[in-house]
Amino acid sequence: MKFQLKKVVLLASLFLVVFFGAYYLVNFIDPHPASKNTVLIKPVENLIAKNEELQKRAGKDSINLTAFEDWAKINNLSTKEVYDGDPDKDGLANYLEYIHGTDPGNPDSDGDGFFDKAEISNGYDPDSKGETMTTVSIQIEKIKVDAPMVWSKTDIEANMLKDLENGLAHFMKTAAPGQNGNMIVSGHSSNYIWAKGGYNHIFKDLNDLEIGDMVKIKTVQKNGRMIDYQYKITEKFVTTPDDEKIFAESQNPTLTLSTCWPLGTNLKRLILKAELVK
């Protein structure tokens, strides 16, 4: 009888040990312990609130704070340089890597042999191998312009006229949208009645624009990222087609819009210069 009683007590004790052990494991031990590489990120809202320069550069609506915070954590970006750091040394700051959807830990996100920054600066899609160019459209609300931009691959006039049949022509070797330098875009103000294309009068009202008016350039990448660049007109003049001022380099992101002037002629050029706002 005593033996059976001891046996019952022993089994009961073992049951209690197992029960409380399991309870402890379930309720007190984290099944997903922190990784050694985990970087503690301060709330991005607080960081951005203190960084007016970032908002000025990217536009206050350009960065989704919650999504950026998650992206920064996933990529183990340090809080010290969460915006302007460049861990992969490709020349593209972290906040720009986020906006373009590129990998902040890989200088060549699409693996085509060219750094992300170099591709973006020259108008190539950083998320698409080969010579795929970013899709671009130009919108000027005041004069109801909304047209695709064609990346001209030549400065031969006959070829550029062909490009103008399909939209506004970007002069080769000039800056890409949002990048430092002078981005030159040309469009027809008029054309022969028999000329092909649906953009023969796209810039007919360009002269109605004034200093301070806005021009929006929209870019779309293969990865679906859509980026808007806002330019404000700062200068307007009429000159000869070969005036060096049209082609003058700039240290800052500058947009030059050009069209033949007066209407019905190609004697001179109506030029509008604009500077990047955000």
Coordinates of N, CA and C in Angstrom, one line a residue, residues 17 33 37 41 53 68 75-76 80 86 101 117 121 126 147 156 170 187 190 215 242 252 256 273:
V17 N 5.7 19.0 -12.7 CA 7.0 19.5 -13.2 C 6.8 19.8 -14.7
P33 N 13.9 35.1 -30.8 CA 14.9 36.0 -30.1 C 15.5 36.9 -31.1
N37 N 22.3 40.8 -35.5 CA 22.4 41.9 -36.4 C 21.3 42.9 -36.4
I41 N 15.9 51.0 -34.6 CA 15.6 52.2 -35.4 C 14.7 53.1 -34.6
E53 N 15.4 69.5 -44.3 CA 16.1 69.5 -45.5 C 15.6 68.3 -46.4
F68 N 8.7 53.5 -44.9 CA 10.2 53.8 -44.9 C 10.8 53.2 -43.6
N75 N 16.5 46.5 -44.0 CA 17.8 46.7 -44.6 C 18.9 47.0 -43.6
N76 N 18.5 46.9 -42.3 CA 19.5 47.2 -41.2 C 20.3 48.5 -41.4
K80 N 21.9 56.8 -37.5 CA 22.8 57.9 -37.7 C 22.7 58.4 -39.1
D86 N 25.1 55.9 -47.5 CA 25.3 55.2 -48.8 C 26.1 53.9 -48.5
G101 N 13.2 52.4 -55.2 CA 13.0 50.9 -55.0 C 14.2 50.1 -55.3
K117 N 23.1 54.6 -59.3 CA 23.2 56.1 -59.5 C 23.5 56.5 -60.9
S121 N 21.0 58.7 -63.3 CA 21.5 59.9 -63.8 C 21.5 60.1 -65.3
P126 N 16.8 51.6 -63.2 CA 17.8 50.9 -62.4 C 17.3 49.5 -62.0
A147 N 2.0 65.0 -72.2 CA 2.6 64.3 -73.3 C 3.7 63.4 -72.9
I156 N 20.9 64.4 -84.7 CA 20.6 64.7 -86.2 C 19.1 65.2 -86.3
H170 N 13.6 64.6 -75.8 CA 14.7 64.9 -74.8 C 16.0 64.9 -75.6
G187 N 9.5 70.7 -78.2 CA 8.2 70.3 -78.7 C 7.8 71.2 -79.8
S190 N 4.1 74.4 -83.9 CA 3.3 74.3 -85.2 C 4.0 73.4 -86.1
V215 N 5.8 73.0 -63.8 CA 5.9 72.0 -64.8 C 6.2 70.7 -64.0
D242 N 20.7 78.5 -82.1 CA 22.1 78.1 -81.6 C 22.6 78.9 -80.4
N252 N 22.9 72.6 -60.8 CA 21.6 72.2 -60.2 C 20.7 71.6 -61.2
T256 N 15.0 72.9 -69.4 CA 14.9 73.9 -70.4 C 13.8 73.4 -71.5
K273 N 13.2 78.4 -68.9 CA 14.1 77.7 -67.9 C 13.3 77.5 -66.6

